């Protein structure tokens, strides 16, 4: 296989492959007071040296440790004819791409030179036994304060393909995000190409959103203060650019050159805060080969549906006639009763070996196969085709039965407007909220759940998240609130679910119509799970499990639960620690559509959670 690396947006700090925890320690404690600098330096160096060795274990021969420096800073950018100051990593939007191989360790020293607290999450990385570097604020860590630093240790294990990293504070991931490319181990190859086939990589394709006049976090603060919904974004973006269909955007439109007859690997990431996305390339079919860094049985498509948080690896065979073609991304808005971004972002595919007249003499072709913004049938038809590769080299291990079963209802609902002198402008004079099993999750105000669990501190969370909703009813009946069958109000709480180590867990996510049905991208930290079933309407415990796919279900970290329907996942709770589970629409996270799984330690030394690093940020 001839694999050529096409340069993407290379970071100004090149990764160093020398496993040098001492150098990392110096950067991680740069903001520490001089009196304790040497002590912290020695502690962190020993911790990293021992911790990395323990994480890799004896089976990790040939693995490498890669070092990256992330500088959080604000820069001024101009898009849609308007200049704004945005938070970035290393001054780039999107941020730098991390490249490693399966089983490697990536150490990222994050220095916060911004004006607010920040954390970084390594989306889709299981982080075996290492929740300390997972990243969600007040779940596994206190945030990194301005002027401080923290060294994340990202442990790659079974992942292979495309993942991504992003901020996990407020709405910061609108501009603080980038790709993670996990290549096969040395001596192994991609399973979807023949050895004689020439394949090249395109730069990662990151789908996102842009607000012309507003800082995303200011929009969040306004929504929290008033109780109403967040204003929709003004543009969809591809690698940070809206494309030439928008004003003042033609010069920045992303352009990718291909050569006729070659096959290209596309790595597509949906980093959008509020929307799932359709994606297509005019004049070309794509072949899906992986999702969420897990290989899939290849299948051809005219378009992709990438839920918020998901990634897709797809092959494009350059067999066009030599002209120019649009790549296009458009929101899939499953609930059109609320305001949404109805724009289409574009980038351009050009044939480098075409005559100049063909490249410049006609406008790009638009993809006729890009579904309409509300085409739920197209979204579901695409998702239903996903299957694990389930080969000898890439086996699966689906639990045949479940020790723990949860039915988790998802709802956008309300909280009463009770604050003194508050004026709430949400529906019915209340405040918009969201919930799982009618529990609207609330972050601890001044502590993180992982630290409290590890140290046995009480009063930070309650270990009583319910295994089902408080009552059973016709969840998808659009007349629920009007009929008075169930109220639209929910209750706030920091309620978590504790799992025994090794338990086989089944979670059925059930959409509800409390304030309108909607597709929800549910993401679980610390695990890749098998999506064993999905359907429309209400989950039927007596009937639907008989139709589960236990042979080759897709393995993902983010599942698109269908609008007015359900999705069932299974996984083994073999990763001890504290792991966040939440909808990947960020406003739903802030409103409370989340919870936490605490997985207990196992008996063997390699089944126990690692010790915390000495430089964890303090609240």
Coordinates of C-alpha atoms in Angstrom, one line a residue:
X1 CA 0.0 0.0 0.0
X2 CA 1.3 3.4 -0.9
X3 CA 0.1 5.7 1.8
X4 CA 1.0 9.3 1.2
X5 CA 0.5 11.9 4.0
X6 CA -1.0 15.1 2.6
X7 CA 0.0 18.0 4.8
X8 CA -2.8 19.3 7.0
X9 CA -2.7 22.4 9.3
X10 CA 0.5 21.5 11.0
X11 CA 0.9 22.9 14.5
X12 CA 3.7 25.3 15.2
X13 CA 4.8 22.9 18.0
X14 CA 5.9 19.7 16.3
X15 CA 5.3 16.4 18.2
X16 CA 8.4 14.9 19.7
X17 CA 8.5 11.2 19.9
X18 CA 11.1 11.0 22.7
X19 CA 9.4 9.6 25.8
X20 CA 10.8 12.3 28.1
X21 CA 8.6 12.8 31.2
X22 CA 11.1 15.1 32.8
X23 CA 10.8 17.6 29.9
X24 CA 7.0 17.4 30.2
X25 CA 7.2 17.9 33.9
X26 CA 9.1 21.2 33.5
X27 CA 6.3 22.6 31.3
X28 CA 3.5 21.3 33.5
X29 CA 4.8 23.0 36.6
X30 CA 5.9 26.3 35.0
X31 CA 3.3 28.2 36.9
X32 CA 4.1 26.6 40.2
X33 CA 5.6 28.7 43.0
X34 CA 9.5 28.5 43.1
X35 CA 9.5 27.1 46.6
X36 CA 7.8 23.9 45.5
X37 CA 9.0 23.8 41.9
X38 CA 11.7 21.2 42.4
X39 CA 9.5 18.9 44.5
X40 CA 6.6 19.1 41.9
X41 CA 9.1 18.6 39.1
X42 CA 10.5 15.4 40.6
X43 CA 7.0 14.0 41.6
X44 CA 5.6 14.6 38.2
X45 CA 8.6 13.1 36.4
X46 CA 8.4 9.9 38.5
X47 CA 4.6 9.7 38.1
X48 CA 4.8 10.0 34.3
X49 CA 7.6 7.5 33.9
X50 CA 5.9 4.9 36.1
X51 CA 2.4 5.7 34.9
X52 CA 3.1 5.5 31.2
X53 CA 5.0 2.2 31.7
X54 CA 2.1 0.8 33.7
X55 CA -0.4 1.9 31.2
X56 CA 1.4 0.4 28.3
X57 CA 2.2 -2.9 30.0
X58 CA 4.2 -5.8 28.6
X59 CA 2.0 -6.1 25.5
X60 CA 2.9 -2.6 24.3
X61 CA 6.2 -3.4 22.6
X62 CA 6.8 -0.9 19.8
X63 CA 4.5 1.7 21.3
X64 CA 5.6 5.3 21.4
X65 CA 5.0 8.4 23.5
X66 CA 4.2 11.5 21.5
X67 CA 4.5 15.0 23.0
X68 CA 2.4 18.0 22.0
X69 CA 2.2 21.5 23.4
X70 CA -1.3 23.2 23.4
X71 CA -1.4 26.9 24.0
X72 CA -4.8 28.2 24.7
X73 CA -5.0 31.8 23.5
X74 CA -7.4 34.3 21.9
X75 CA -6.9 35.5 18.3
X76 CA -8.8 37.8 16.0
X77 CA -10.4 36.2 12.9
X78 CA -12.7 37.6 10.2
X79 CA -15.6 35.6 8.8
X80 CA -18.9 36.6 7.2
X81 CA -17.6 40.2 6.9
X82 CA -17.1 40.6 10.7
X83 CA -14.1 40.4 12.9
X84 CA -14.3 38.4 16.2
X85 CA -11.9 37.4 18.9
X86 CA -12.0 33.6 19.5
X87 CA -10.4 31.1 21.8
X88 CA -7.9 28.8 19.9
X89 CA -5.2 26.2 20.4
X90 CA -1.8 27.5 19.1
X91 CA -3.6 30.3 17.3
X92 CA -5.3 27.8 14.9
X93 CA -9.0 27.2 14.0
X94 CA -9.5 24.3 13.8
X95 CA -6.7 23.3 16.1
X96 CA -3.7 21.1 15.4
X97 CA -4.1 17.5 14.3
X98 CA -2.7 14.8 16.7
X99 CA -1.2 11.8 14.9
X100 CA -0.2 8.5 16.6
X101 CA -0.5 4.8 16.1
X102 CA -2.7 2.3 17.9
X103 CA -1.5 1.6 21.4
X104 CA 0.6 4.7 21.6
X105 CA 0.5 7.3 24.4
X106 CA 0.1 11.0 23.6
X107 CA 1.1 13.5 26.3
X108 CA -0.4 17.0 25.7
X109 CA 0.8 19.9 27.9
X110 CA -2.1 22.4 27.9
X111 CA -1.1 26.0 28.9
X112 CA -4.0 28.3 29.5
X113 CA -3.2 31.8 28.3
X114 CA -6.9 32.6 27.7
X115 CA -9.2 34.6 29.9
X116 CA -11.4 31.8 31.3
X117 CA -11.2 28.3 32.7
X118 CA -10.7 25.4 30.2
X119 CA -10.5 21.6 30.0
X120 CA -9.8 19.3 27.0
X121 CA -11.5 16.0 26.3
X122 CA -10.1 13.3 24.0
X123 CA -13.3 12.3 22.4
X124 CA -13.6 8.5 21.8
X125 CA -10.3 7.6 23.6
X126 CA -11.2 5.0 26.2
X127 CA -8.4 6.0 28.5
X128 CA -8.1 2.6 30.2
X129 CA -7.9 3.1 34.0
X130 CA -7.0 6.7 33.5
X131 CA -10.1 8.9 34.0
X132 CA -7.8 11.6 35.4
X133 CA -7.0 12.8 31.8
X134 CA -10.5 12.4 30.4
X135 CA -11.3 16.1 30.7
X136 CA -15.0 17.1 31.4
X137 CA -15.0 19.9 34.0
X138 CA -16.3 19.1 37.4
X139 CA -16.7 15.4 36.4
X140 CA -13.1 14.2 36.2
X141 CA -11.2 17.3 37.0
X142 CA -11.4 20.9 38.1
X143 CA -10.8 23.2 35.1
X144 CA -7.4 24.7 34.2
X145 CA -7.5 28.3 35.3
X146 CA -6.0 31.2 33.3
X147 CA -2.2 31.2 33.7
X148 CA -2.0 27.6 34.8
X149 CA -1.1 24.4 32.9
X150 CA -1.9 20.7 33.0
X151 CA -0.3 17.7 31.3
X152 CA -2.9 15.3 29.9
X153 CA -1.8 11.7 29.3
X154 CA -3.9 10.2 26.4
X155 CA -3.7 6.4 26.4
X156 CA -4.6 4.8 23.1
X157 CA -5.6 1.2 23.3
X158 CA -8.0 -0.5 20.8
X159 CA -8.9 2.7 18.8
X160 CA -7.9 2.8 15.2
X161 CA -9.1 5.5 12.7
X162 CA -10.4 9.0 13.3
X163 CA -11.2 10.6 16.7
X164 CA -11.0 14.2 17.9
X165 CA -10.3 16.4 20.8
X166 CA -12.3 19.4 22.0
X167 CA -12.8 21.7 25.0
X168 CA -15.2 20.4 27.6
X169 CA -16.2 23.7 29.2
X170 CA -19.2 25.8 28.4
X171 CA -19.5 26.4 24.6
X172 CA -15.7 26.6 24.1
X173 CA -15.5 23.6 21.8
X174 CA -17.1 25.9 19.1
X175 CA -13.5 27.0 18.3
X176 CA -11.3 24.8 20.5
X177 CA -11.2 21.4 18.7
X178 CA -9.1 19.4 16.3
X179 CA -8.6 15.9 14.9
X180 CA -6.9 12.8 16.3
X181 CA -5.6 10.4 13.6
X182 CA -4.8 6.9 14.9
X183 CA -2.9 4.9 12.4
X184 CA -2.5 1.1 12.4
X185 CA 0.4 -0.3 14.3
X186 CA 3.7 -0.7 12.4
X187 CA 3.6 -3.9 10.4
X188 CA -0.2 -3.9 10.0
X189 CA -2.3 -2.2 7.3
X190 CA -5.8 -0.7 6.8
X191 CA -8.2 -3.6 6.3
X192 CA -10.1 -1.9 3.5
X193 CA -7.5 -1.6 0.8
X194 CA -5.5 -4.1 -1.3
X195 CA -1.7 -4.0 -0.9
X196 CA -1.4 -2.9 -4.5
X197 CA -3.9 -0.1 -4.2
X198 CA -2.7 3.4 -4.1
X199 CA -4.4 5.4 -1.4
X200 CA -3.8 8.9 -0.2
X201 CA -5.2 10.9 2.7
X202 CA -7.0 14.2 2.5
X203 CA -6.6 16.6 5.5
X204 CA -9.3 15.9 8.2
X205 CA -12.7 17.4 7.3
X206 CA -14.1 19.0 10.4
X207 CA -17.7 20.2 10.3
X208 CA -18.7 23.0 12.6
X209 CA -20.7 26.1 13.2
X210 CA -20.1 29.9 13.2
X211 CA -21.9 32.8 14.9
X212 CA -21.3 36.1 13.0
X213 CA -21.9 38.6 15.7
X214 CA -21.9 36.7 18.9
X215 CA -19.4 34.9 21.1
X216 CA -20.8 31.4 21.7
X217 CA -20.2 31.5 25.5
X218 CA -22.0 34.9 25.7
X219 CA -25.0 33.2 24.0
X220 CA -24.8 30.4 26.5
X221 CA -24.8 32.9 29.4
X222 CA -27.8 34.8 28.0
X223 CA -29.7 31.5 27.6
X224 CA -28.9 30.4 31.1
X225 CA -29.9 33.9 32.5
X226 CA -33.2 34.0 30.6
X227 CA -34.2 30.4 30.5
X228 CA -34.7 30.4 26.7
X229 CA -33.1 28.5 23.9
X230 CA -29.7 29.4 22.4
X231 CA -29.7 31.5 19.2
X232 CA -28.9 29.3 16.2
X233 CA -25.5 29.7 14.5
X234 CA -25.3 31.8 11.3
X235 CA -23.3 29.4 9.2
X236 CA -22.2 25.8 9.0
X237 CA -18.4 25.4 8.4
X238 CA -15.9 23.0 6.8
X239 CA -12.5 23.3 8.5
X240 CA -13.6 26.7 9.9
X241 CA -14.8 28.2 6.6
X242 CA -18.4 28.7 5.5
X243 CA -17.5 28.4 1.8
X244 CA -18.2 30.6 -1.2
X245 CA -22.0 30.6 -0.9
X246 CA -21.6 33.1 2.0
X247 CA -20.7 36.7 1.8
X248 CA -17.0 37.7 2.2
X249 CA -16.1 34.0 2.2
X250 CA -14.8 33.1 -1.2
X251 CA -11.1 33.7 -0.5
X252 CA -11.1 31.4 2.5
X253 CA -13.0 28.6 0.9
X254 CA -11.2 25.3 1.5
X255 CA -9.9 23.7 -1.7
X256 CA -8.6 20.1 -2.0
X257 CA -6.8 18.8 -5.1
X258 CA -7.1 15.2 -6.3
X259 CA -5.7 13.2 -9.2
X260 CA -7.9 11.1 -11.4
X261 CA -7.8 7.4 -10.7
X262 CA -6.5 7.7 -7.2
X263 CA -8.4 6.7 -4.0
X264 CA -8.5 9.1 -1.1
X265 CA -9.3 8.5 2.6
X266 CA -11.6 11.1 4.0
X267 CA -11.8 11.6 7.8
X268 CA -15.0 13.4 8.6
X269 CA -15.7 14.9 12.1
X270 CA -18.8 16.6 13.3
X271 CA -17.7 19.2 15.8
X272 CA -21.0 21.2 15.6
X273 CA -22.5 22.3 18.9
X274 CA -26.2 22.0 18.0
X275 CA -26.7 19.9 14.8
X276 CA -26.2 16.5 13.3
X277 CA -24.9 16.9 9.7
X278 CA -25.4 15.6 6.2
X279 CA -22.3 15.5 4.1
X280 CA -21.8 14.7 0.4
X281 CA -19.4 15.2 -2.5
X282 CA -20.9 16.2 -5.9
X283 CA -20.3 13.6 -8.6
X284 CA -18.7 11.0 -6.3
X285 CA -20.0 8.2 -4.2
X286 CA -18.3 7.5 -0.9
X287 CA -17.5 4.1 0.7
X288 CA -17.9 4.1 4.5
X289 CA -15.1 2.0 6.1
X290 CA -15.1 3.1 9.8
X291 CA -17.0 5.1 12.4
X292 CA -15.8 6.4 15.7
X293 CA -12.3 4.8 15.1
X294 CA -13.8 1.3 14.7
X295 CA -13.8 -0.5 11.3
X296 CA -17.1 -1.2 9.6
X297 CA -18.2 -3.5 6.8
X298 CA -17.6 -1.2 3.8
X299 CA -20.8 0.1 2.1
X300 CA -21.3 2.7 -0.7
X301 CA -23.3 5.9 0.0
X302 CA -24.4 9.0 -1.8
X303 CA -24.2 11.0 1.5
X304 CA -23.1 10.6 5.1
X305 CA -25.1 11.4 8.3
X306 CA -22.6 12.4 11.0
X307 CA -24.2 13.0 14.4
X308 CA -22.7 15.6 16.6
X309 CA -19.5 14.1 18.1
X310 CA -19.3 11.2 15.6
X311 CA -16.5 10.6 13.1
X312 CA -16.6 8.7 9.8
X313 CA -13.8 7.3 7.6
X314 CA -14.8 7.0 4.0
X315 CA -13.1 6.4 0.7
X316 CA -13.5 8.6 -2.3
X317 CA -12.4 7.3 -5.8
X318 CA -11.4 10.2 -8.0
X319 CA -13.2 9.3 -11.1
X320 CA -14.7 12.7 -12.0
X321 CA -14.5 14.3 -15.4
X322 CA -11.8 16.8 -14.4
X323 CA -14.0 19.7 -13.4
X324 CA -14.7 21.1 -9.9
X325 CA -17.0 19.7 -7.3
X326 CA -18.5 20.9 -4.1
X327 CA -18.1 19.1 -0.8
X328 CA -21.2 20.2 1.1
X329 CA -22.4 20.0 4.7
X330 CA -25.9 20.8 5.9
X331 CA -27.6 20.4 9.2
X332 CA -30.0 17.6 9.9
X333 CA -32.6 19.3 12.0
X334 CA -34.8 16.5 13.4
X335 CA -36.9 19.0 15.4
X336 CA -38.0 21.8 13.0
X337 CA -40.3 23.3 15.6
X338 CA -37.3 25.1 17.1
X339 CA -35.0 27.6 15.4
X340 CA -32.1 26.0 13.6
X341 CA -29.3 26.8 11.2
X342 CA -30.5 26.1 7.6
X343 CA -27.3 26.9 5.8
X344 CA -25.0 24.8 3.7
X345 CA -21.2 25.0 3.9
X346 CA -19.0 24.2 0.9
X347 CA -15.5 23.4 0.0
X348 CA -14.1 22.6 -3.4
X349 CA -12.6 19.4 -4.9
X350 CA -10.4 20.2 -7.9
X351 CA -8.7 17.8 -10.3
X352 CA -5.0 18.7 -10.3
X353 CA -4.4 16.9 -13.6
X354 CA -7.4 18.6 -15.4
X355 CA -6.8 21.3 -18.1
X356 CA -6.8 24.8 -16.6
X357 CA -10.0 25.6 -18.5
X358 CA -11.8 22.8 -16.8
X359 CA -10.6 23.9 -13.3
X360 CA -11.4 27.6 -13.8
X361 CA -13.9 27.9 -16.6
X362 CA -17.0 26.6 -14.9
X363 CA -18.5 26.8 -11.4
X364 CA -18.3 23.8 -9.1
X365 CA -21.1 21.2 -9.3
X366 CA -23.3 21.0 -6.2
X367 CA -24.2 17.5 -4.8
X368 CA -27.7 16.6 -5.9
X369 CA -27.7 13.8 -3.3
X370 CA -27.4 16.0 -0.2
X371 CA -30.6 15.4 1.8
X372 CA -33.0 18.1 2.9
X373 CA -32.5 19.6 6.3
X374 CA -35.5 17.6 7.8
X375 CA -35.0 14.3 6.0
X376 CA -35.2 11.9 9.0
X377 CA -35.7 8.9 6.7
X378 CA -32.4 9.6 4.9
X379 CA -30.6 9.9 8.3
X380 CA -32.1 6.7 9.6
X381 CA -31.5 4.7 6.4
X382 CA -27.8 5.6 6.5
X383 CA -27.4 4.8 10.2
X384 CA -29.1 1.4 9.8
X385 CA -26.4 0.2 7.4
X386 CA -23.6 0.4 9.9
X387 CA -22.1 -2.9 10.8
X388 CA -18.8 -3.9 12.6
X389 CA -16.2 -5.5 10.4
X390 CA -16.1 -8.5 12.9
X391 CA -13.1 -10.1 11.2
X392 CA -10.3 -12.3 12.6
X393 CA -8.0 -9.3 12.8
X394 CA -10.7 -7.0 14.2
X395 CA -13.0 -9.2 16.3
X396 CA -15.9 -8.1 18.4
X397 CA -17.1 -9.1 21.9
X398 CA -20.8 -8.4 22.3
X399 CA -22.2 -9.3 25.7
X400 CA -24.8 -12.1 25.0
X401 CA -26.8 -11.0 28.1
X402 CA -26.9 -8.1 30.4
X403 CA -26.3 -8.0 34.1
X404 CA -27.5 -4.4 34.4
X405 CA -30.3 -3.0 32.4
X406 CA -31.3 0.7 32.2
X407 CA -34.2 2.3 30.3
X408 CA -33.1 6.0 30.0
X409 CA -35.7 8.5 28.8
X410 CA -34.4 11.7 27.2
X411 CA -36.5 14.9 27.4
X412 CA -36.2 18.6 26.8
X413 CA -38.3 20.0 29.6
X414 CA -38.6 22.8 32.1
X415 CA -37.6 24.1 35.5
X416 CA -39.8 26.6 37.3
X417 CA -38.7 30.2 37.4
X418 CA -38.0 30.6 41.1
X419 CA -34.9 32.8 41.4
X420 CA -35.5 36.1 43.2
X421 CA -36.1 39.0 40.7
X422 CA -35.7 36.5 37.8
X423 CA -37.5 37.0 34.5
X424 CA -37.7 33.8 32.6
X425 CA -38.6 33.8 28.9
X426 CA -38.6 30.1 28.2
X427 CA -41.8 28.1 27.3
X428 CA -44.7 28.7 29.8
X429 CA -42.7 31.3 31.7
X430 CA -40.2 28.7 32.9
X431 CA -36.6 27.8 32.2
X432 CA -35.6 25.3 29.5
X433 CA -34.0 22.2 31.0
X434 CA -33.2 18.7 29.9
X435 CA -33.1 15.4 31.7
X436 CA -32.4 11.6 31.7
X437 CA -35.1 9.7 33.6
X438 CA -36.5 13.0 34.7
X439 CA -33.3 13.9 36.4
X440 CA -31.7 17.2 35.2
X441 CA -28.0 16.7 36.0
X442 CA -26.2 19.4 37.9
X443 CA -22.4 19.7 38.1
X444 CA -21.0 20.0 41.6
X445 CA -20.3 23.7 42.2
X446 CA -16.8 23.5 43.7
X447 CA -15.5 19.9 43.3
X448 CA -15.1 17.2 40.8
X449 CA -16.9 13.8 41.1
X450 CA -13.8 11.8 40.3
X451 CA -11.8 13.4 43.1
X452 CA -14.7 13.0 45.5
X453 CA -15.1 9.3 44.6
X454 CA -11.4 8.6 44.8
X455 CA -11.0 10.3 48.2
X456 CA -14.3 9.1 49.7
X457 CA -15.7 12.6 50.1
X458 CA -19.4 12.7 50.7
X459 CA -21.9 15.3 49.7
X460 CA -20.7 15.9 46.2
X461 CA -23.0 13.4 44.4
X462 CA -25.8 10.9 45.1
X463 CA -25.3 7.3 43.9
X464 CA -29.0 6.8 43.1
X465 CA -29.5 7.5 39.4
X466 CA -32.7 5.5 38.5
X467 CA -32.7 2.5 36.2
X468 CA -35.8 3.7 34.6
X469 CA -38.2 6.7 34.3
X470 CA -40.4 7.5 37.3
X471 CA -43.5 6.4 35.3
X472 CA -44.2 4.5 32.1
X473 CA -46.4 6.0 29.4
X474 CA -46.6 6.5 25.7
X475 CA -43.3 8.3 25.5
X476 CA -43.6 9.4 21.8
X477 CA -47.2 10.6 21.9
X478 CA -47.1 14.2 20.7
X479 CA -50.1 15.0 23.0
X480 CA -48.3 14.2 26.2
X481 CA -48.2 17.6 27.8
X482 CA -51.6 18.7 26.5
X483 CA -53.2 15.5 27.8
X484 CA -51.7 16.0 31.2
X485 CA -50.2 12.5 31.2
X486 CA -46.9 13.8 32.4
X487 CA -45.7 17.3 33.4
X488 CA -43.0 19.2 31.5
X489 CA -41.1 19.9 34.7
X490 CA -38.0 18.1 35.9
X491 CA -35.8 18.0 39.1
X492 CA -32.2 19.0 39.4
X493 CA -29.6 16.7 41.0
X494 CA -26.1 15.2 40.9
X495 CA -27.2 11.6 40.6
X496 CA -24.8 8.9 39.3
X497 CA -25.0 5.2 38.6
X498 CA -22.5 2.8 40.2
X499 CA -21.5 -0.3 38.2
X500 CA -19.7 -3.4 39.4
X501 CA -16.5 -4.1 37.6
X502 CA -17.0 -6.5 34.7
X503 CA -20.8 -6.2 34.6
X504 CA -22.4 -6.5 31.2
X505 CA -24.5 -3.3 30.8
X506 CA -27.4 -2.6 28.5
X507 CA -28.7 0.9 28.2
X508 CA -31.9 1.6 26.1
X509 CA -32.1 5.3 25.2
X510 CA -35.7 6.4 24.7
X511 CA -36.7 9.7 23.0
X512 CA -39.8 11.4 24.4
X513 CA -42.2 14.0 23.1
X514 CA -42.4 16.1 26.4
X515 CA -41.5 19.3 24.5
X516 CA -41.1 17.7 21.1
X517 CA -39.3 14.6 19.7
X518 CA -35.8 15.0 18.5
X519 CA -32.8 12.9 17.6
X520 CA -30.2 12.9 20.3
X521 CA -26.5 12.0 19.9
X522 CA -25.6 10.2 23.1
X523 CA -21.9 10.0 24.0
X524 CA -20.3 7.8 26.6
X525 CA -16.8 8.6 27.9
X526 CA -14.4 5.7 28.7
X527 CA -16.0 3.1 26.5
X528 CA -16.8 2.1 23.0
X529 CA -20.2 0.3 23.0
X530 CA -22.1 -1.9 20.6
X531 CA -25.3 -0.5 19.2
X532 CA -27.3 -3.8 19.3
X533 CA -30.8 -2.4 18.4
X534 CA -32.7 0.7 17.3
X535 CA -36.3 1.4 16.3
X536 CA -39.1 4.0 16.1
X537 CA -41.8 4.5 18.7
X538 CA -41.6 3.1 22.2
X539 CA -39.2 0.4 23.2
X540 CA -41.0 -2.9 23.9
X541 CA -39.0 -5.0 26.4
X542 CA -41.0 -8.1 25.5
X543 CA -40.5 -7.9 21.8
X544 CA -37.6 -5.7 20.7
X545 CA -34.6 -7.6 22.3
X546 CA -35.4 -10.6 20.0
X547 CA -34.4 -8.4 17.1
X548 CA -31.0 -7.3 18.5
X549 CA -28.0 -7.7 16.3
X550 CA -25.4 -9.6 18.4
X551 CA -23.4 -10.8 15.4
X552 CA -21.9 -7.6 13.9
X553 CA -23.4 -4.5 15.6
X554 CA -21.5 -1.2 15.0
X555 CA -19.1 -0.2 17.7
X556 CA -19.3 3.5 18.5
X557 CA -18.8 6.0 21.3
X558 CA -21.7 8.3 20.1
X559 CA -25.1 6.8 19.1
X560 CA -27.7 8.8 17.1
X561 CA -30.9 7.9 18.9
X562 CA -33.7 8.3 16.3
X563 CA -36.3 11.0 16.6
X564 CA -39.3 9.5 18.3
X565 CA -37.5 6.2 18.8
X566 CA -35.0 4.3 20.8
X567 CA -31.5 2.8 20.6
X568 CA -30.0 0.0 22.7
X569 CA -26.3 -0.3 23.5
X570 CA -24.2 -2.9 25.4
X571 CA -20.8 -2.8 26.9
X572 CA -18.7 -4.4 29.6
X573 CA -17.8 -2.3 32.6
X574 CA -14.2 -3.2 32.6
X575 CA -12.7 0.3 32.7
X576 CA -12.6 1.5 36.3
X577 CA -13.2 5.1 37.0
X578 CA -15.7 8.0 36.6
X579 CA -17.2 8.3 33.1
X580 CA -19.5 11.0 31.8
X581 CA -22.6 10.1 29.6
X582 CA -24.4 12.9 27.9
X583 CA -26.2 14.3 24.8
X584 CA -23.6 15.8 22.5
X585 CA -25.7 18.9 21.7
X586 CA -24.0 21.3 24.1
X587 CA -27.1 23.2 25.2
X588 CA -28.6 19.9 26.2
X589 CA -25.5 19.2 28.3
X590 CA -25.8 22.5 30.0
X591 CA -29.5 22.0 30.6
X592 CA -28.9 18.6 32.3
X593 CA -29.2 15.7 29.7
X594 CA -26.3 13.8 31.3
X595 CA -25.3 11.5 34.1
X596 CA -22.2 9.7 35.3
X597 CA -21.2 6.0 35.5
X598 CA -18.9 5.1 38.3
X599 CA -17.2 1.7 37.5
X600 CA -15.7 0.0 40.5
X601 CA -12.2 -1.4 40.6
X602 CA -11.7 -5.1 39.8
X603 CA -9.6 -7.5 41.9
X604 CA -6.5 -7.7 39.7
X605 CA -3.9 -4.9 39.8
X606 CA -4.5 -4.2 36.1
X607 CA -8.2 -3.8 36.8
X608 CA -7.8 -0.9 39.2
X609 CA -8.0 2.8 38.5
X610 CA -4.6 4.5 38.3
X611 CA -3.6 7.0 41.0
X612 CA -4.1 10.7 40.2
X613 CA -1.1 12.7 38.9
X614 CA 0.3 15.2 41.5
X615 CA -0.5 18.2 39.4
X616 CA -4.3 17.9 39.0
X617 CA -5.9 21.3 38.8
X618 CA -7.6 22.6 41.9
X619 CA -11.1 24.0 42.2

